[in-house]
Amino acid sequence: MFDFKAQLEVGSRGEELFLEHYPRRLEVYEGREYDFTVKCNKHKLELKTDTYNINKTVNFFFERYSDVHLKTPGGPWRAHKDNVDIFCYYFVRHNTWFEFRDIPALIKRLDEVINKNQLIFIKNKGWITGGYKVPREKIIDLCTIWEF
């Protein structure tokens, strides 16, 4: 069973580090549609924090549905729905993030490379999330990699 509260704590620590090291000044967004606003241009930024060891996987994990039964979009699909400008995937243990600035292109590629039969289900305490493992090499050309 996925512990949503524990993951929120990890995500919060990841957000703190990200705020310190992102190359432009950010403001925390208080709503649920995205995480930050870039101060200089008001771009909306969504941050996905991953605690997995980047050296032990060649994949990203992209949430497709925040609730499988309701088909509520998650990850980049939700970011696109909410008109987010930047989607960052952050491996917090390694201080590395992948910044995607063309979310429609990211979604198009993800839809091409995911195997619909390989949806991974993550049980939460009242809903089930679904997502896909996606080899980084399949989408690496769509992002900029940042490290600190």
Coordinates of N, CA, C and O in Angstrom, one line a residue:
M1 N 0.9 -1.2 0.0 CA 0.0 0.0 0.0 C 0.9 1.2 0.0 O 1.8 1.4 0.8
F2 N 0.6 2.1 -0.9 CA 1.3 3.4 -1.0 C 0.9 4.3 0.1 O -0.3 4.5 0.3
D3 N 1.9 4.9 0.8 CA 1.6 5.8 1.9 C 1.7 7.3 1.3 O 2.7 7.8 1.2
F4 N 0.5 7.8 1.0 CA 0.4 9.1 0.4 C 1.0 10.2 1.3 O 1.7 11.1 0.9
K5 N 0.8 10.1 2.6 CA 1.3 11.1 3.6 C 2.8 11.1 3.6 O 3.4 12.1 3.6
A6 N 3.4 9.9 3.6 CA 4.9 9.8 3.6 C 5.4 10.4 2.3 O 6.5 11.0 2.4
Q7 N 4.8 10.1 1.2 CA 5.3 10.6 -0.1 C 5.1 12.2 -0.1 O 6.0 12.8 -0.7
L8 N 4.1 12.7 0.5 CA 4.0 14.2 0.6 C 5.2 14.8 1.3 O 5.7 15.8 0.9
E9 N 5.6 14.1 2.4 CA 6.8 14.6 3.1 C 8.1 14.6 2.3 O 8.8 15.5 2.3
V10 N 8.2 13.5 1.5 CA 9.4 13.4 0.6 C 9.3 14.4 -0.4 O 10.3 15.1 -0.7
G11 N 8.1 14.6 -1.0 CA 7.9 15.6 -2.0 C 8.2 17.0 -1.5 O 8.8 17.9 -2.2
S12 N 7.8 17.3 -0.2 CA 8.1 18.6 0.4 C 9.5 18.9 0.5 O 10.0 20.0 0.2
R13 N 10.3 17.9 0.9 CA 11.8 18.0 1.0 C 12.4 18.2 -0.4 O 13.2 19.1 -0.6
G14 N 11.9 17.5 -1.3 CA 12.3 17.7 -2.7 C 12.0 19.1 -3.2 O 12.9 19.7 -3.9
E15 N 10.8 19.6 -2.9 CA 10.5 20.9 -3.3 C 11.4 22.0 -2.7 O 11.8 22.9 -3.4
E16 N 11.8 21.8 -1.5 CA 12.7 22.7 -0.8 C 14.0 22.8 -1.5 O 14.6 23.8 -1.8
L17 N 14.6 21.6 -1.8 CA 15.9 21.5 -2.5 C 15.8 22.1 -3.9 O 16.6 22.9 -4.4
F18 N 14.7 21.8 -4.6 CA 14.4 22.3 -6.0 C 14.4 23.9 -5.9 O 15.0 24.5 -6.8
L19 N 13.6 24.4 -5.0 CA 13.5 25.9 -4.8 C 14.9 26.5 -4.7 O 15.1 27.6 -5.2
E20 N 15.7 25.9 -3.9 CA 17.1 26.4 -3.7 C 18.0 26.4 -4.9 O 18.8 27.3 -5.1
H21 N 17.8 25.4 -5.8 CA 18.7 25.2 -6.9 C 18.2 25.5 -8.3 O 19.0 25.5 -9.3
Y22 N 16.9 25.7 -8.4 CA 16.4 26.0 -9.7 C 17.0 27.3 -10.2 O 17.2 28.3 -9.5
P23 N 17.3 27.5 -11.5 CA 18.1 28.6 -12.0 C 17.3 29.9 -12.1 O 17.9 31.0 -12.2
R24 N 16.0 29.9 -11.9 CA 15.2 31.1 -11.9 C 14.4 31.1 -10.6 O 14.2 30.1 -10.0
R25 N 14.1 32.3 -10.1 CA 13.3 32.4 -8.9 C 11.9 31.9 -9.0 O 11.2 32.2 -10.0
L26 N 11.5 31.1 -8.0 CA 10.2 30.5 -8.1 C 9.3 31.0 -6.9 O 9.9 31.3 -5.8
E27 N 8.0 31.0 -7.1 CA 7.1 31.2 -6.0 C 6.3 29.9 -5.9 O 5.9 29.3 -6.9
V28 N 6.0 29.5 -4.6 CA 5.2 28.4 -4.4 C 3.8 28.7 -4.7 O 3.2 29.8 -4.3
Y29 N 3.1 27.9 -5.5 CA 1.7 28.1 -5.9 C 0.9 27.3 -4.8 O 1.1 26.2 -4.5
E30 N -0.1 28.0 -4.3 CA -0.9 27.4 -3.2 C -2.0 26.5 -3.7 O -2.6 25.7 -2.9
G31 N -2.4 26.5 -5.0 CA -3.4 25.6 -5.5 C -2.9 24.2 -5.7 O -1.8 23.9 -5.4
R32 N -3.7 23.4 -6.3 CA -3.3 22.0 -6.6 C -3.0 21.7 -8.0 O -2.5 20.6 -8.4
E33 N -3.2 22.7 -8.9 CA -3.0 22.5 -10.3 C -1.5 22.3 -10.7 O -1.2 21.6 -11.7
Y34 N -0.6 23.0 -10.0 CA 0.8 22.9 -10.2 C 1.6 23.3 -8.9 O 0.9 23.6 -7.9
D35 N 2.9 23.3 -9.0 CA 3.7 23.5 -7.7 C 4.2 24.9 -7.6 O 4.3 25.4 -6.5
F36 N 4.7 25.5 -8.7 CA 5.5 26.7 -8.6 C 5.1 27.6 -9.8 O 4.7 27.2 -10.9
T37 N 5.3 28.9 -9.6 CA 5.3 29.9 -10.7 C 6.7 30.5 -10.8 O 7.3 30.9 -9.8
V38 N 7.2 30.5 -12.1 CA 8.5 31.2 -12.3 C 8.3 32.7 -12.3 O 7.4 33.2 -13.0
K39 N 9.0 33.3 -11.4 CA 8.7 34.8 -11.1 C 8.9 35.7 -12.3 O 8.1 36.6 -12.6
C40 N 9.9 35.4 -13.1 CA 10.2 36.4 -14.2 C 9.2 36.3 -15.4 O 9.0 37.3 -16.1
N41 N 8.6 35.2 -15.6 CA 7.7 35.1 -16.8 C 6.3 34.5 -16.4 O 5.5 34.3 -17.3
K42 N 6.1 34.2 -15.2 CA 4.9 33.6 -14.7 C 4.5 32.2 -15.3 O 3.4 31.8 -15.2
H43 N 5.5 31.5 -15.7 CA 5.3 30.2 -16.2 C 4.9 29.3 -15.0 O 5.4 29.4 -13.9
K44 N 4.0 28.3 -15.3 CA 3.5 27.4 -14.3 C 4.4 26.2 -14.4 O 4.7 25.7 -15.5
L45 N 4.9 25.7 -13.2 CA 5.8 24.6 -13.2 C 5.3 23.5 -12.3 O 4.9 23.7 -11.1
E46 N 5.3 22.3 -12.8 CA 4.9 21.1 -12.0 C 6.2 20.3 -11.7 O 7.0 20.0 -12.6
L47 N 6.3 19.8 -10.5 CA 7.5 19.1 -10.1 C 7.1 17.7 -9.7 O 6.2 17.5 -8.8
K48 N 7.7 16.7 -10.3 CA 7.5 15.3 -9.9 C 8.8 14.8 -9.2 O 9.8 14.9 -9.8
T49 N 8.7 14.5 -7.9 CA 9.9 14.1 -7.2 C 9.9 12.6 -7.1 O 8.9 12.0 -6.6
D50 N 11.0 12.0 -7.5 CA 11.2 10.5 -7.4 C 12.3 10.2 -6.5 O 13.4 10.8 -6.6
T51 N 12.1 9.3 -5.6 CA 13.1 8.9 -4.6 C 14.0 7.7 -5.0 O 14.9 7.4 -4.4
Y52 N 13.6 7.1 -6.1 CA 14.3 5.9 -6.6 C 15.7 6.3 -7.0 O 16.0 7.4 -7.4
N53 N 16.6 5.3 -6.9 CA 18.0 5.4 -7.3 C 18.1 5.5 -8.8 O 17.8 4.5 -9.5
I54 N 18.5 6.6 -9.3 CA 18.6 6.8 -10.8 C 19.6 5.8 -11.4 O 19.4 5.5 -12.6
N55 N 20.6 5.4 -10.6 CA 21.6 4.4 -11.2 C 21.0 3.0 -11.2 O 21.7 2.1 -11.8
K56 N 19.9 2.7 -10.6 CA 19.3 1.4 -10.6 C 18.2 1.2 -11.6 O 17.6 0.2 -11.6
T57 N 17.9 2.3 -12.3 CA 16.8 2.2 -13.3 C 17.1 3.0 -14.5 O 17.8 4.1 -14.4
V58 N 16.7 2.6 -15.7 CA 16.8 3.3 -16.9 C 15.5 4.1 -17.2 O 15.3 4.7 -18.3
N59 N 14.5 4.0 -16.3 CA 13.2 4.5 -16.5 C 12.8 5.7 -15.7 O 13.4 6.0 -14.6
F60 N 11.8 6.4 -16.2 CA 11.0 7.3 -15.5 C 9.8 6.5 -15.1 O 9.4 5.6 -15.8
F61 N 9.0 7.0 -14.1 CA 7.7 6.5 -13.9 C 6.7 7.6 -14.0 O 6.8 8.6 -13.2
F62 N 5.9 7.6 -15.0 CA 4.9 8.6 -15.3 C 3.5 8.2 -14.9 O 3.0 7.2 -15.4
E63 N 3.0 8.9 -13.9 CA 1.6 8.6 -13.5 C 0.7 9.0 -14.7 O 0.7 10.1 -15.2
R64 N -0.2 8.1 -15.1 CA -1.1 8.3 -16.2 C -2.5 8.7 -15.6 O -3.1 9.7 -16.1
Y65 N -2.9 8.0 -14.6 CA -4.2 8.3 -13.9 C -4.0 8.5 -12.4 O -3.4 7.6 -11.8
S66 N -4.4 9.6 -11.9 CA -4.3 9.7 -10.4 C -5.3 8.8 -9.8 O -5.1 8.4 -8.7
D67 N -6.4 8.6 -10.5 CA -7.4 7.6 -10.1 C -7.9 6.8 -11.3 O -8.5 7.3 -12.2
V68 N -7.4 5.5 -11.3 CA -7.7 4.7 -12.4 C -9.2 4.5 -12.7 O -9.6 4.6 -13.9
H69 N -10.0 4.3 -11.7 CA -11.4 4.1 -11.9 C -12.1 5.3 -12.4 O -13.0 5.2 -13.2
L70 N -11.7 6.5 -12.0 CA -12.3 7.7 -12.5 C -11.7 8.3 -13.8 O -12.1 9.2 -14.4
K71 N -10.5 7.6 -14.2 CA -9.7 8.0 -15.3 C -9.3 9.5 -15.2 O -9.2 10.3 -16.2
T72 N -9.0 9.9 -14.0 CA -8.5 11.3 -13.7 C -7.1 11.4 -14.2 O -6.2 10.6 -13.8
P73 N -6.8 12.3 -15.1 CA -5.4 12.4 -15.6 C -4.4 12.7 -14.5 O -4.7 13.4 -13.6
G74 N -3.2 12.1 -14.7 CA -2.1 12.4 -13.8 C -0.9 12.8 -14.5 O -0.8 12.8 -15.8
G75 N 0.2 13.1 -13.8 CA 1.5 13.4 -14.4 C 1.4 14.5 -15.5 O 0.7 15.5 -15.4
P76 N 2.1 14.3 -16.6 CA 2.1 15.3 -17.7 C 0.7 15.5 -18.3 O 0.4 16.6 -18.8
W77 N -0.1 14.5 -18.3 CA -1.4 14.6 -18.9 C -2.3 15.6 -18.1 O -3.0 16.4 -18.6
R78 N -2.1 15.5 -16.8 CA -2.8 16.5 -15.9 C -2.2 17.8 -16.1 O -2.9 18.9 -16.1
A79 N -0.9 17.9 -16.1 CA -0.2 19.2 -16.3 C -0.7 19.9 -17.6 O -1.0 21.1 -17.6
H80 N -0.9 19.1 -18.6 CA -1.3 19.7 -19.9 C -2.8 20.2 -19.7 O -3.1 21.3 -20.2
K81 N -3.6 19.4 -19.1 CA -5.0 19.8 -18.8 C -5.1 21.1 -18.0 O -5.9 21.9 -18.3
D82 N -4.1 21.3 -17.1 CA -4.1 22.5 -16.3 C -3.2 23.6 -16.8 O -2.9 24.6 -16.1
N83 N -2.9 23.5 -18.1 CA -2.1 24.5 -18.8 C -0.8 24.9 -18.2 O -0.4 26.0 -18.1
V84 N -0.1 23.8 -17.7 CA 1.2 24.0 -17.1 C 2.2 24.1 -18.2 O 2.1 23.5 -19.2
D85 N 3.2 25.0 -18.0 CA 4.2 25.3 -19.0 C 5.5 24.4 -18.9 O 6.1 24.1 -19.9
I86 N 5.8 24.0 -17.7 CA 7.1 23.2 -17.5 C 6.8 22.1 -16.6 O 6.2 22.2 -15.5
F87 N 7.3 20.9 -17.0 CA 7.1 19.7 -16.2 C 8.6 19.2 -15.8 O 9.3 18.9 -16.7
C88 N 8.9 19.2 -14.5 CA 10.2 18.7 -14.1 C 10.1 17.4 -13.4 O 9.3 17.2 -12.5
Y89 N 11.0 16.5 -13.8 CA 11.0 15.1 -13.1 C 12.4 15.1 -12.4 O 13.4 15.2 -13.0
Y90 N 12.3 15.0 -11.1 CA 13.4 15.2 -10.2 C 13.8 14.0 -9.4 O 13.0 13.5 -8.6
F91 N 15.0 13.4 -9.7 CA 15.5 12.3 -8.9 C 16.2 13.0 -7.7 O 17.4 13.4 -7.8
V92 N 15.5 13.1 -6.6 CA 16.0 13.8 -5.4 C 17.3 13.3 -4.8 O 18.1 14.0 -4.3
R93 N 17.4 11.9 -4.8 CA 18.6 11.3 -4.2 C 19.9 11.7 -4.9 O 21.0 11.6 -4.4
H94 N 19.8 12.1 -6.2 CA 20.9 12.4 -7.0 C 21.0 13.8 -7.5 O 21.8 14.2 -8.3
N95 N 20.1 14.7 -6.9 CA 20.1 16.1 -7.3 C 20.1 16.3 -8.8 O 20.9 17.1 -9.3
T96 N 19.3 15.6 -9.5 CA 19.2 15.7 -10.9 C 17.7 15.8 -11.3 O 16.9 15.1 -10.9
W97 N 17.5 16.8 -12.2 CA 16.1 16.9 -12.7 C 16.1 17.0 -14.2 O 17.1 17.5 -14.8
F98 N 15.0 16.6 -14.8 CA 14.8 16.6 -16.3 C 13.7 17.6 -16.5 O 12.6 17.4 -16.0
E99 N 14.0 18.7 -17.3 CA 13.0 19.7 -17.5 C 12.4 19.6 -18.9 O 13.1 19.8 -19.9
F100 N 11.1 19.4 -18.9 CA 10.3 19.3 -20.2 C 9.5 20.6 -20.3 O 8.7 21.0 -19.5
R101 N 9.8 21.4 -21.4 CA 9.2 22.6 -21.7 C 8.1 22.6 -22.8 O 7.4 23.5 -23.0
D102 N 8.0 21.4 -23.4 CA 7.0 21.3 -24.5 C 6.1 20.1 -24.0 O 6.4 18.9 -24.4
I103 N 5.2 20.3 -23.2 CA 4.4 19.2 -22.6 C 3.5 18.5 -23.7 O 3.5 17.3 -23.6
P104 N 3.0 19.2 -24.7 CA 2.3 18.5 -25.7 C 3.2 17.5 -26.5 O 2.8 16.4 -26.8
A105 N 4.4 17.9 -26.7 CA 5.3 17.0 -27.4 C 5.7 15.8 -26.5 O 5.8 14.6 -26.9
L106 N 5.8 16.1 -25.2 CA 6.1 15.0 -24.2 C 4.9 14.0 -24.2 O 5.2 12.8 -24.3
I107 N 3.7 14.5 -24.1 CA 2.5 13.6 -24.1 C 2.4 12.8 -25.4 O 2.2 11.6 -25.4
K108 N 2.7 13.4 -26.5 CA 2.6 12.7 -27.8 C 3.6 11.6 -27.8 O 3.3 10.5 -28.2
R109 N 4.9 11.8 -27.4 CA 5.9 10.8 -27.3 C 5.5 9.7 -26.3 O 5.7 8.5 -26.6
L110 N 5.0 10.1 -25.2 CA 4.7 9.1 -24.2 C 3.6 8.2 -24.7 O 3.6 7.0 -24.6
D111 N 2.6 8.8 -25.4 CA 1.5 8.0 -26.0 C 2.0 7.0 -27.0 O 1.5 5.9 -27.2
E112 N 3.1 7.4 -27.7 CA 3.7 6.5 -28.7 C 4.5 5.4 -28.1 O 4.5 4.3 -28.6
V113 N 5.2 5.6 -27.0 CA 6.1 4.6 -26.4 C 5.6 3.7 -25.3 O 6.1 2.7 -25.0
I114 N 4.5 4.2 -24.6 CA 4.0 3.3 -23.6 C 3.2 2.1 -24.1 O 2.6 2.2 -25.2
N115 N 3.4 1.1 -23.4 CA 2.6 -0.2 -23.8 C 1.4 -0.2 -22.9 O 1.5 -0.4 -21.7
K116 N 0.2 0.0 -23.4 CA -1.0 0.2 -22.7 C -1.3 -1.0 -21.8 O -1.9 -1.0 -20.8
N117 N -0.7 -2.2 -22.1 CA -0.9 -3.4 -21.4 C 0.0 -3.4 -20.1 O -0.1 -4.3 -19.3
Q118 N 0.9 -2.5 -20.0 CA 1.9 -2.5 -18.9 C 1.5 -1.4 -17.8 O 2.4 -1.0 -17.1
L119 N 0.3 -1.0 -17.7 CA -0.1 -0.1 -16.7 C 0.2 -0.7 -15.3 O -0.2 -1.8 -15.0
I120 N 0.9 0.1 -14.5 CA 1.2 -0.3 -13.2 C 0.2 0.3 -12.2 O 0.0 1.5 -12.2
F121 N -0.3 -0.5 -11.4 CA -1.3 0.0 -10.4 C -0.7 0.2 -9.1 O 0.1 -0.7 -8.6
I122 N -1.0 1.3 -8.4 CA -0.5 1.6 -7.1 C -1.7 1.9 -6.2 O -2.4 2.8 -6.4
K123 N -1.8 1.0 -5.2 CA -2.9 1.1 -4.3 C -2.7 2.1 -3.3 O -1.6 2.1 -2.6
N124 N -3.6 3.0 -3.1 CA -3.6 4.0 -2.1 C -4.7 3.7 -1.1 O -5.4 2.6 -1.3
K125 N -5.0 4.5 -0.1 CA -6.0 4.1 0.9 C -7.4 4.4 0.5 O -8.3 4.4 1.3
G126 N -7.7 4.8 -0.7 CA -9.1 5.0 -1.1 C -9.2 5.0 -2.6 O -10.3 5.2 -3.2
W127 N -8.1 4.9 -3.3 CA -8.1 4.9 -4.8 C -6.9 4.2 -5.3 O -6.0 3.8 -4.5
I128 N -6.9 4.0 -6.6 CA -5.8 3.3 -7.2 C -5.2 4.2 -8.3 O -6.0 4.7 -9.2
T129 N -3.9 4.5 -8.3 CA -3.2 5.3 -9.2 C -2.6 4.3 -10.3 O -2.3 3.2 -10.0
G130 N -2.5 4.8 -11.5 CA -1.9 4.0 -12.6 C -0.9 4.8 -13.3 O -1.1 6.0 -13.6
G131 N 0.2 4.1 -13.7 CA 1.2 4.8 -14.4 C 2.1 3.8 -15.2 O 1.9 2.6 -15.2
Y132 N 3.1 4.3 -15.9 CA 4.0 3.5 -16.8 C 5.4 3.8 -16.5 O 5.8 4.9 -16.3
K133 N 6.2 2.7 -16.7 CA 7.7 2.9 -16.7 C 8.0 3.3 -18.2 O 7.5 2.6 -19.1
V134 N 8.8 4.3 -18.3 CA 9.2 4.8 -19.6 C 10.7 4.9 -19.7 O 11.3 5.7 -18.8
P135 N 11.4 4.2 -20.6 CA 12.8 4.3 -20.7 C 13.2 5.8 -20.9 O 12.7 6.4 -21.8
R136 N 14.2 6.3 -20.1 CA 14.6 7.7 -20.3 C 15.1 7.9 -21.7 O 14.9 9.0 -22.3
E137 N 15.8 6.9 -22.3 CA 16.3 7.1 -23.7 C 15.2 7.5 -24.7 O 15.5 8.1 -25.7
K138 N 14.0 7.1 -24.4 CA 12.9 7.3 -25.4 C 12.4 8.8 -25.4 O 11.8 9.2 -26.4
I139 N 12.7 9.5 -24.4 CA 12.2 10.9 -24.3 C 13.3 11.9 -23.9 O 13.0 13.1 -23.8
I140 N 14.5 11.5 -23.8 CA 15.6 12.3 -23.3 C 15.9 13.5 -24.3 O 16.3 14.6 -23.8
D141 N 15.5 13.4 -25.5 CA 15.7 14.5 -26.5 C 14.7 15.6 -26.3 O 14.9 16.7 -26.8
L142 N 13.7 15.4 -25.5 CA 12.7 16.4 -25.2 C 12.9 17.3 -24.0 O 12.1 18.1 -23.7
C143 N 14.0 17.0 -23.3 CA 14.3 17.7 -22.0 C 15.7 18.3 -21.9 O 16.6 18.0 -22.7
T144 N 15.8 19.1 -20.9 CA 17.1 19.6 -20.5 C 17.4 19.0 -19.1 O 16.5 18.9 -18.3
I145 N 18.6 18.5 -19.0 CA 19.0 17.8 -17.7 C 19.8 18.9 -16.9 O 20.7 19.5 -17.3
W146 N 19.4 18.9 -15.6 CA 20.0 19.8 -14.6 C 20.6 19.0 -13.4 O 19.9 18.1 -13.0
E147 N 21.7 19.4 -12.9 CA 22.3 18.7 -11.8 C 22.9 19.7 -10.8 O 23.4 20.8 -11.3
F148 N 22.9 19.4 -9.6 CA 23.7 20.2 -8.6 C 24.3 19.4 -7.6 O 24.0 18.2 -7.5

